[in-house]
């Protein structure tokens, strides 16, 4: 689920940070740049793990700040295909489910990847949503938001930033995880206990 | 920005939680004093609910040691530590071609998991109630020592 990535970056250190020790000031700048951001192909940045080296400190002519080249490692959230992760239900519609980890919400389970056979019926508590129900041995197992839902990572996409966005489209997500529930042991934890 | 190494090692949920705790998350109820970003607290909150919140370096290492006889792939061991499956049905999606590779032996592996890795906090609360919680964990530690 989490892994490290090593990155080199050249950054300008604003002079108002000169009162701090250098590594601390650079770490703060890096956190501002990378934390909670998605880097394409690398995943979502969770934390700055450590700083490997700080080089430079060159002041360009006409610039009132020093520029450093820093090598550092980031903790990235990048699930691998086939990994099993527990999440919570965020939305449930006729096109599938949307799951959330709390810090990452763009996990979708399409209808084709739901347990087979399953059907949906209107949710009595929320008119905009539906409730998916898995039929197994003539018994109904509802997919509700009561407990944790385990899903298997089916694929991860990093869509490129759209040039134009339609007015009523949903907000752009730079990283989308597609999950699958169609296997034994997946779905709400209570199904298997 | 230049990417030097896309993949410089995997981390278990426990290691990430340990990293956040070492920086002071959890000791600061106001969430303002410790130098931790709100996004990091979201990760911390998620990890506190998972099995990682009760693991220690020793239990994880011991489990890795015991896993060697099962010939599991690294990703599978990582996934088992993160999820802590407590039954054969739960472990099945984690391991590739589980039936063909292990068959009945999977029960032994599940037993190893439940012996060595502590259950996630939500399970304990629902099964035992919060009051009994502490006694339960201390009992488990004693069991580990005698084993």
GROMACS .gro file of C-alpha atoms in nm:
model
  340
    1UNK     CA    1   0.000   0.000   0.000
    2UNK     CA    2   0.276   0.242   0.092
    3UNK     CA    3   0.622   0.261  -0.057
    4UNK     CA    4   0.920   0.493  -0.081
    5UNK     CA    5   1.026   0.693  -0.385
    6UNK     CA    6   1.353   0.880  -0.423
    7UNK     CA    7   1.332   1.221  -0.586
    8UNK     CA    8   1.572   1.503  -0.669
    9UNK     CA    9   1.436   1.853  -0.675
   10UNK     CA   10   1.584   2.199  -0.715
   11UNK     CA   11   1.408   2.453  -0.501
   12UNK     CA   12   1.439   2.814  -0.405
   13UNK     CA   13   1.459   2.876  -0.033
   14UNK     CA   14   1.284   3.204   0.052
   15UNK     CA   15   1.496   3.426   0.281
   16UNK     CA   16   1.234   3.444   0.555
   17UNK     CA   17   1.329   3.085   0.640
   18UNK     CA   18   1.695   3.169   0.707
   19UNK     CA   19   1.639   3.171   1.083
   20UNK     CA   20   1.565   2.797   1.075
   21UNK     CA   21   1.828   2.522   1.052
   22UNK     CA   22   1.877   2.433   0.684
   23UNK     CA   23   1.737   2.074   0.684
   24UNK     CA   24   1.430   2.185   0.877
   25UNK     CA   25   1.362   2.477   0.642
   26UNK     CA   26   1.402   2.257   0.335
   27UNK     CA   27   1.180   1.987   0.482
   28UNK     CA   28   0.908   2.244   0.542
   29UNK     CA   29   0.933   2.367   0.184
   30UNK     CA   30   0.921   2.011   0.047
   31UNK     CA   31   0.615   1.933   0.257
   32UNK     CA   32   0.442   2.237   0.113
   33UNK     CA   33   0.532   2.126  -0.238
   34UNK     CA   34   0.453   1.755  -0.228
   35UNK     CA   35   0.229   1.661   0.065
   36UNK     CA   36  -0.118   1.540  -0.027
   37UNK     CA   37  -0.036   1.573  -0.398
   38UNK     CA   38  -0.040   1.305  -0.662
   39UNK     CA   39   0.272   1.254  -0.873
   40UNK     CA   40   0.180   1.071  -1.194
   41UNK     CA   41   0.303   0.707  -1.192
   42UNK     CA   42   0.424   0.743  -0.831
   43UNK     CA   43   0.101   0.784  -0.639
   44UNK     CA   44  -0.021   1.008  -0.360
   45UNK     CA   45   0.248   1.162  -0.140
   46UNK     CA   46   0.189   1.096   0.229
   47UNK     CA   47   0.503   1.228   0.400
   48UNK     CA   48   0.863   1.333   0.351
   49UNK     CA   49   1.052   1.030   0.484
   50UNK     CA   50   1.405   1.165   0.495
   51UNK     CA   51   1.645   1.403   0.320
   52UNK     CA   52   1.940   1.225   0.160
   53UNK     CA   53   2.156   1.520   0.055
   54UNK     CA   54   2.144   1.897   0.019
   55UNK     CA   55   2.368   2.052  -0.247
   56UNK     CA   56   2.418   2.397  -0.384
   57UNK     CA   57   2.297   2.706  -0.210
   58UNK     CA   58   2.374   2.913  -0.516
   59UNK     CA   59   2.235   3.264  -0.532
   60UNK     CA   60   2.138   3.359  -0.888
   61UNK     CA   61   2.214   3.714  -0.996
   62UNK     CA   62   1.922   3.941  -0.922
   63UNK     CA   63   1.754   3.686  -0.694
   64UNK     CA   64   1.732   3.739  -0.322
   65UNK     CA   65   1.726   3.373  -0.228
   66UNK     CA   66   1.950   3.068  -0.240
   67UNK     CA   67   1.871   2.769  -0.459
   68UNK     CA   68   1.937   2.415  -0.338
   69UNK     CA   69   1.935   2.076  -0.507
   70UNK     CA   70   1.789   1.824  -0.264
   71UNK     CA   71   1.768   1.446  -0.281
   72UNK     CA   72   1.500   1.302  -0.058
   73UNK     CA   73   1.260   1.014  -0.014
   74UNK     CA   74   0.883   1.038   0.003
   75UNK     CA   75   0.631   0.794   0.148
   76UNK     CA   76   0.386   0.736  -0.136
   77UNK     CA   77   0.045   0.574  -0.127
   78UNK     CA   78   0.064   0.348  -0.429
   79UNK     CA   79  -0.126   0.021  -0.404
   80UNK     CA   80  -0.010  -0.261  -0.628
   81UNK     CA   81  -0.243  -0.453  -0.856
   82UNK     CA   82  -0.380  -0.754  -0.668
   83UNK     CA   83  -0.340  -0.599  -0.323
   84UNK     CA   84  -0.627  -0.635  -0.076
   85UNK     CA   85  -0.716  -0.316   0.114
   86UNK     CA   86  -0.993  -0.245   0.362
   87UNK     CA   87  -1.197   0.068   0.299
   88UNK     CA   88  -1.531   0.220   0.386
   89UNK     CA   89  -1.831   0.277   0.165
   90UNK     CA   90  -1.867   0.636   0.049
   91UNK     CA   91  -2.131   0.626  -0.223
   92UNK     CA   92  -2.338   0.357  -0.382
   93UNK     CA   93  -2.514   0.422  -0.712
   94UNK     CA   94  -2.657   0.218  -0.997
   95UNK     CA   95  -2.320   0.242  -1.179
   96UNK     CA   96  -2.125   0.092  -0.890
   97UNK     CA   97  -1.964   0.175  -0.557
   98UNK     CA   98  -1.728   0.445  -0.443
   99UNK     CA   99  -1.502   0.358  -0.151
  100UNK     CA  100  -1.293   0.576   0.076
  101UNK     CA  101  -0.982   0.528   0.289
  102UNK     CA  102  -1.027   0.855   0.475
  103UNK     CA  103  -0.723   1.013   0.308
  104UNK     CA  104  -0.801   0.886  -0.042
  105UNK     CA  105  -1.153   0.881  -0.189
  106UNK     CA  106  -1.112   0.794  -0.557
  107UNK     CA  107  -1.170   0.421  -0.541
  108UNK     CA  108  -1.442   0.291  -0.770
  109UNK     CA  109  -1.595  -0.053  -0.807
  110UNK     CA  110  -1.786  -0.090  -1.133
  111UNK     CA  111  -2.091  -0.313  -1.169
  112UNK     CA  112  -1.894  -0.576  -1.361
  113UNK     CA  113  -1.654  -0.618  -1.066
  114UNK     CA  114  -1.919  -0.657  -0.797
  115UNK     CA  115  -1.987  -1.005  -0.656
  116UNK     CA  116  -2.180  -1.209  -0.911
  117UNK     CA  117  -2.484  -1.229  -0.918
  118UNK     CA  118  -2.596  -0.912  -0.749
  119UNK     CA  119  -2.873  -0.660  -0.798
  120UNK     CA  120  -2.957  -0.320  -0.655
  121UNK     CA  121  -3.265  -0.173  -0.499
  122UNK     CA  122  -3.346   0.181  -0.378
  123UNK     CA  123  -3.192   0.271  -0.044
  124UNK     CA  124  -3.469   0.336   0.211
  125UNK     CA  125  -3.255   0.590   0.401
  126UNK     CA  126  -3.119   0.791   0.111
  127UNK     CA  127  -3.314   0.860  -0.204
  128UNK     CA  128  -3.013   0.947  -0.419
  129UNK     CA  129  -2.836   0.622  -0.348
  130UNK     CA  130  -2.904   0.255  -0.407
  131UNK     CA  131  -2.815  -0.052  -0.209
  132UNK     CA  132  -2.632  -0.338  -0.378
  133UNK     CA  133  -2.725  -0.689  -0.274
  134UNK     CA  134  -2.529  -1.005  -0.342
  135UNK     CA  135  -2.736  -1.321  -0.391
  136UNK     CA  136  -2.568  -1.633  -0.269
  137UNK     CA  137  -2.741  -1.967  -0.200
  138UNK     CA  138  -3.077  -1.788  -0.223
  139UNK     CA  139  -2.979  -1.558   0.060
  140UNK     CA  140  -2.934  -1.186   0.028
  141UNK     CA  141  -2.619  -1.017   0.151
  142UNK     CA  142  -2.655  -0.637   0.145
  143UNK     CA  143  -2.351  -0.416   0.078
  144UNK     CA  144  -2.415  -0.146   0.335
  145UNK     CA  145  -2.185   0.103   0.501
  146UNK     CA  146  -2.195  -0.072   0.837
  147UNK     CA  147  -1.847  -0.222   0.842
  148UNK     CA  148  -1.522  -0.226   0.652
  149UNK     CA  149  -1.523  -0.342   0.293
  150UNK     CA  150  -1.222  -0.527   0.158
  151UNK     CA  151  -1.148  -0.482  -0.209
  152UNK     CA  152  -0.877  -0.603  -0.442
  153UNK     CA  153  -0.695  -0.348  -0.655
  154UNK     CA  154  -0.787  -0.413  -1.017
  155UNK     CA  155  -0.605  -0.124  -1.184
  156UNK     CA  156  -0.469   0.224  -1.115
  157UNK     CA  157  -0.504   0.509  -1.361
  158UNK     CA  158  -0.343   0.849  -1.366
  159UNK     CA  159  -0.568   1.052  -1.599
  160UNK     CA  160  -0.404   1.354  -1.760
  161UNK     CA  161  -0.536   1.695  -1.665
  162UNK     CA  162  -0.828   1.783  -1.895
  163UNK     CA  163  -0.793   2.105  -2.096
  164UNK     CA  164  -1.161   2.184  -2.075
  165UNK     CA  165  -1.401   2.054  -1.820
  166UNK     CA  166  -1.776   2.042  -1.857
  167UNK     CA  167  -1.973   2.238  -1.605
  168UNK     CA  168  -2.154   1.956  -1.431
  169UNK     CA  169  -1.877   1.695  -1.443
  170UNK     CA  170  -1.735   1.564  -1.117
  171UNK     CA  171  -1.412   1.713  -0.985
  172UNK     CA  172  -1.096   1.597  -1.158
  173UNK     CA  173  -0.912   1.313  -0.983
  174UNK     CA  174  -0.542   1.273  -1.072
  175UNK     CA  175  -0.530   0.914  -0.946
  176UNK     CA  176  -0.815   0.664  -0.974
  177UNK     CA  177  -0.805   0.316  -0.824
  178UNK     CA  178  -1.042   0.056  -0.966
  179UNK     CA  179  -1.132  -0.212  -0.715
  180UNK     CA  180  -1.287  -0.554  -0.747
  181UNK     CA  181  -1.514  -0.735  -0.501
  182UNK     CA  182  -1.568  -1.043  -0.713
  183UNK     CA  183  -1.379  -1.310  -0.519
  184UNK     CA  184  -1.414  -1.513  -0.198
  185UNK     CA  185  -1.310  -1.316   0.108
  186UNK     CA  186  -1.379  -0.975  -0.046
  187UNK     CA  187  -1.662  -0.741   0.046
  188UNK     CA  188  -1.784  -0.646   0.395
  189UNK     CA  189  -1.582  -0.817   0.668
  190UNK     CA  190  -1.904  -0.944   0.832
  191UNK     CA  191  -1.979  -1.167   0.531
  192UNK     CA  192  -1.685  -1.391   0.611
  193UNK     CA  193  -1.682  -1.407   0.990
  194UNK     CA  194   1.170   1.757  -1.025
  195UNK     CA  195   1.359   1.443  -1.124
  196UNK     CA  196   1.255   1.096  -1.019
  197UNK     CA  197   1.569   0.907  -0.918
  198UNK     CA  198   1.403   0.586  -0.804
  199UNK     CA  199   1.038   0.518  -0.863
  200UNK     CA  200   1.042   0.234  -0.613
  201UNK     CA  201   1.286   0.251  -0.323
  202UNK     CA  202   1.130  -0.016  -0.104
  203UNK     CA  203   0.785  -0.100   0.026
  204UNK     CA  204   0.652  -0.007   0.369
  205UNK     CA  205   0.398  -0.194   0.577
  206UNK     CA  206   0.108  -0.002   0.729
  207UNK     CA  207   0.279  -0.052   1.064
  208UNK     CA  208   0.599   0.119   0.949
  209UNK     CA  209   0.408   0.424   0.824
  210UNK     CA  210   0.214   0.443   1.149
  211UNK     CA  211   0.537   0.405   1.346
  212UNK     CA  212   0.692   0.688   1.144
  213UNK     CA  213   0.398   0.919   1.216
  214UNK     CA  214   0.396   0.825   1.584
  215UNK     CA  215   0.770   0.890   1.612
  216UNK     CA  216   0.703   1.245   1.493
  217UNK     CA  217   0.450   1.296   1.772
  218UNK     CA  218   0.113   1.206   1.619
  219UNK     CA  219  -0.113   1.061   1.888
  220UNK     CA  220   0.063   1.236   2.176
  221UNK     CA  221  -0.093   1.566   2.084
  222UNK     CA  222  -0.471   1.574   2.140
  223UNK     CA  223  -0.505   1.928   2.004
  224UNK     CA  224  -0.339   1.831   1.674
  225UNK     CA  225  -0.184   2.175   1.650
  226UNK     CA  226   0.147   2.150   1.834
  227UNK     CA  227   0.311   1.856   1.657
  228UNK     CA  228   0.453   1.941   1.312
  229UNK     CA  229   0.217   1.710   1.124
  230UNK     CA  230   0.003   1.820   0.833
  231UNK     CA  231  -0.376   1.762   0.832
  232UNK     CA  232  -0.337   1.521   0.541
  233UNK     CA  233  -0.093   1.316   0.747
  234UNK     CA  234  -0.343   1.303   1.032
  235UNK     CA  235  -0.597   1.154   0.791
  236UNK     CA  236  -0.353   0.875   0.714
  237UNK     CA  237  -0.284   0.836   1.085
  238UNK     CA  238  -0.657   0.811   1.162
  239UNK     CA  239  -0.703   0.544   0.897
  240UNK     CA  240  -0.405   0.341   1.018
  241UNK     CA  241  -0.517   0.358   1.382
  242UNK     CA  242  -0.831   0.165   1.285
  243UNK     CA  243  -0.641  -0.110   1.107
  244UNK     CA  244  -0.452  -0.405   1.250
  245UNK     CA  245  -0.131  -0.199   1.232
  246UNK     CA  246  -0.224  -0.001   1.543
  247UNK     CA  247  -0.148  -0.295   1.775
  248UNK     CA  248   0.153  -0.438   1.599
  249UNK     CA  249   0.504  -0.394   1.727
  250UNK     CA  250   0.839  -0.432   1.555
  251UNK     CA  251   0.898  -0.762   1.738
  252UNK     CA  252   0.568  -0.925   1.643
  253UNK     CA  253   0.609  -0.827   1.278
  254UNK     CA  254   0.966  -0.957   1.268
  255UNK     CA  255   0.866  -1.282   1.437
  256UNK     CA  256   0.585  -1.328   1.187
  257UNK     CA  257   0.821  -1.268   0.892
  258UNK     CA  258   1.053  -1.534   1.037
  259UNK     CA  259   0.770  -1.787   1.072
  260UNK     CA  260   0.647  -1.713   0.720
  261UNK     CA  261   0.966  -1.841   0.559
  262UNK     CA  262   0.850  -2.204   0.564
  263UNK     CA  263   0.539  -2.117   0.362
  264UNK     CA  264   0.729  -1.987   0.059
  265UNK     CA  265   0.510  -1.680   0.020
  266UNK     CA  266   0.591  -1.391  -0.212
  267UNK     CA  267   0.707  -1.067  -0.048
  268UNK     CA  268   0.393  -0.882  -0.159
  269UNK     CA  269   0.177  -1.155  -0.006
  270UNK     CA  270   0.354  -1.134   0.332
  271UNK     CA  271   0.319  -0.755   0.322
  272UNK     CA  272  -0.050  -0.783   0.246
  273UNK     CA  273  -0.108  -1.040   0.522
  274UNK     CA  274   0.061  -0.813   0.777
  275UNK     CA  275  -0.152  -0.517   0.664
  276UNK     CA  276  -0.487  -0.699   0.657
  277UNK     CA  277  -0.433  -0.964   0.925
  278UNK     CA  278  -0.682  -1.218   0.788
  279UNK     CA  279  -0.845  -1.424   1.062
  280UNK     CA  280  -1.001  -1.701   0.852
  281UNK     CA  281  -0.920  -1.907   0.544
  282UNK     CA  282  -1.181  -1.719   0.340
  283UNK     CA  283  -1.018  -1.386   0.421
  284UNK     CA  284  -0.669  -1.501   0.328
  285UNK     CA  285  -0.783  -1.651  -0.003
  286UNK     CA  286  -0.792  -1.330  -0.213
  287UNK     CA  287  -0.449  -1.223  -0.084
  288UNK     CA  288  -0.264  -1.535  -0.195
  289UNK     CA  289  -0.243  -1.616  -0.561
  290UNK     CA  290  -0.375  -1.961  -0.652
  291UNK     CA  291  -0.428  -2.031  -0.286
  292UNK     CA  292  -0.602  -2.367  -0.326
  293UNK     CA  293  -0.349  -2.514  -0.567
  294UNK     CA  294  -0.048  -2.400  -0.367
  295UNK     CA  295  -0.160  -2.470  -0.012
  296UNK     CA  296  -0.487  -2.665   0.002
  297UNK     CA  297  -0.547  -2.765   0.364
  298UNK     CA  298  -0.217  -2.619   0.483
  299UNK     CA  299  -0.376  -2.274   0.466
  300UNK     CA  300  -0.535  -2.337   0.808
  301UNK     CA  301  -0.188  -2.359   0.963
  302UNK     CA  302  -0.094  -2.026   0.809
  303UNK     CA  303  -0.415  -1.865   0.938
  304UNK     CA  304  -0.333  -2.002   1.282
  305UNK     CA  305   0.016  -1.852   1.267
  306UNK     CA  306  -0.136  -1.518   1.171
  307UNK     CA  307  -0.387  -1.513   1.456
  308UNK     CA  308  -0.126  -1.635   1.706
  309UNK     CA  309   0.139  -1.377   1.624
  310UNK     CA  310  -0.039  -1.067   1.500
  311UNK     CA  311  -0.280  -0.890   1.736
  312UNK     CA  312  -0.637  -0.833   1.608
  313UNK     CA  313  -0.744  -0.485   1.493
  314UNK     CA  314  -0.903  -0.264   1.761
  315UNK     CA  315  -1.253  -0.265   1.608
  316UNK     CA  316  -1.275  -0.643   1.622
  317UNK     CA  317  -1.170  -0.654   1.986
  318UNK     CA  318  -1.425  -0.394   2.086
  319UNK     CA  319  -1.711  -0.575   1.916
  320UNK     CA  320  -1.616  -0.916   2.052
  321UNK     CA  321  -1.496  -0.843   2.401
  322UNK     CA  322  -1.624  -0.497   2.488
  323UNK     CA  323  -1.387  -0.211   2.559
  324UNK     CA  324  -1.347  -0.286   2.929
  325UNK     CA  325  -1.203  -0.634   2.880
  326UNK     CA  326  -0.978  -0.505   2.607
  327UNK     CA  327  -0.667  -0.441   2.814
  328UNK     CA  328  -0.670  -0.775   2.996
  329UNK     CA  329  -0.702  -0.951   2.663
  330UNK     CA  330  -0.389  -0.794   2.520
  331UNK     CA  331  -0.178  -0.863   2.828
  332UNK     CA  332  -0.288  -1.227   2.815
  333UNK     CA  333  -0.182  -1.244   2.455
  334UNK     CA  334   0.163  -1.113   2.539
  335UNK     CA  335   0.208  -1.379   2.803
  336UNK     CA  336   0.104  -1.645   2.556
  337UNK     CA  337   0.360  -1.523   2.309
  338UNK     CA  338   0.633  -1.540   2.571
  339UNK     CA  339   0.550  -1.897   2.666
  340UNK     CA  340   0.546  -2.004   2.305
   0.00000   0.00000   0.00000
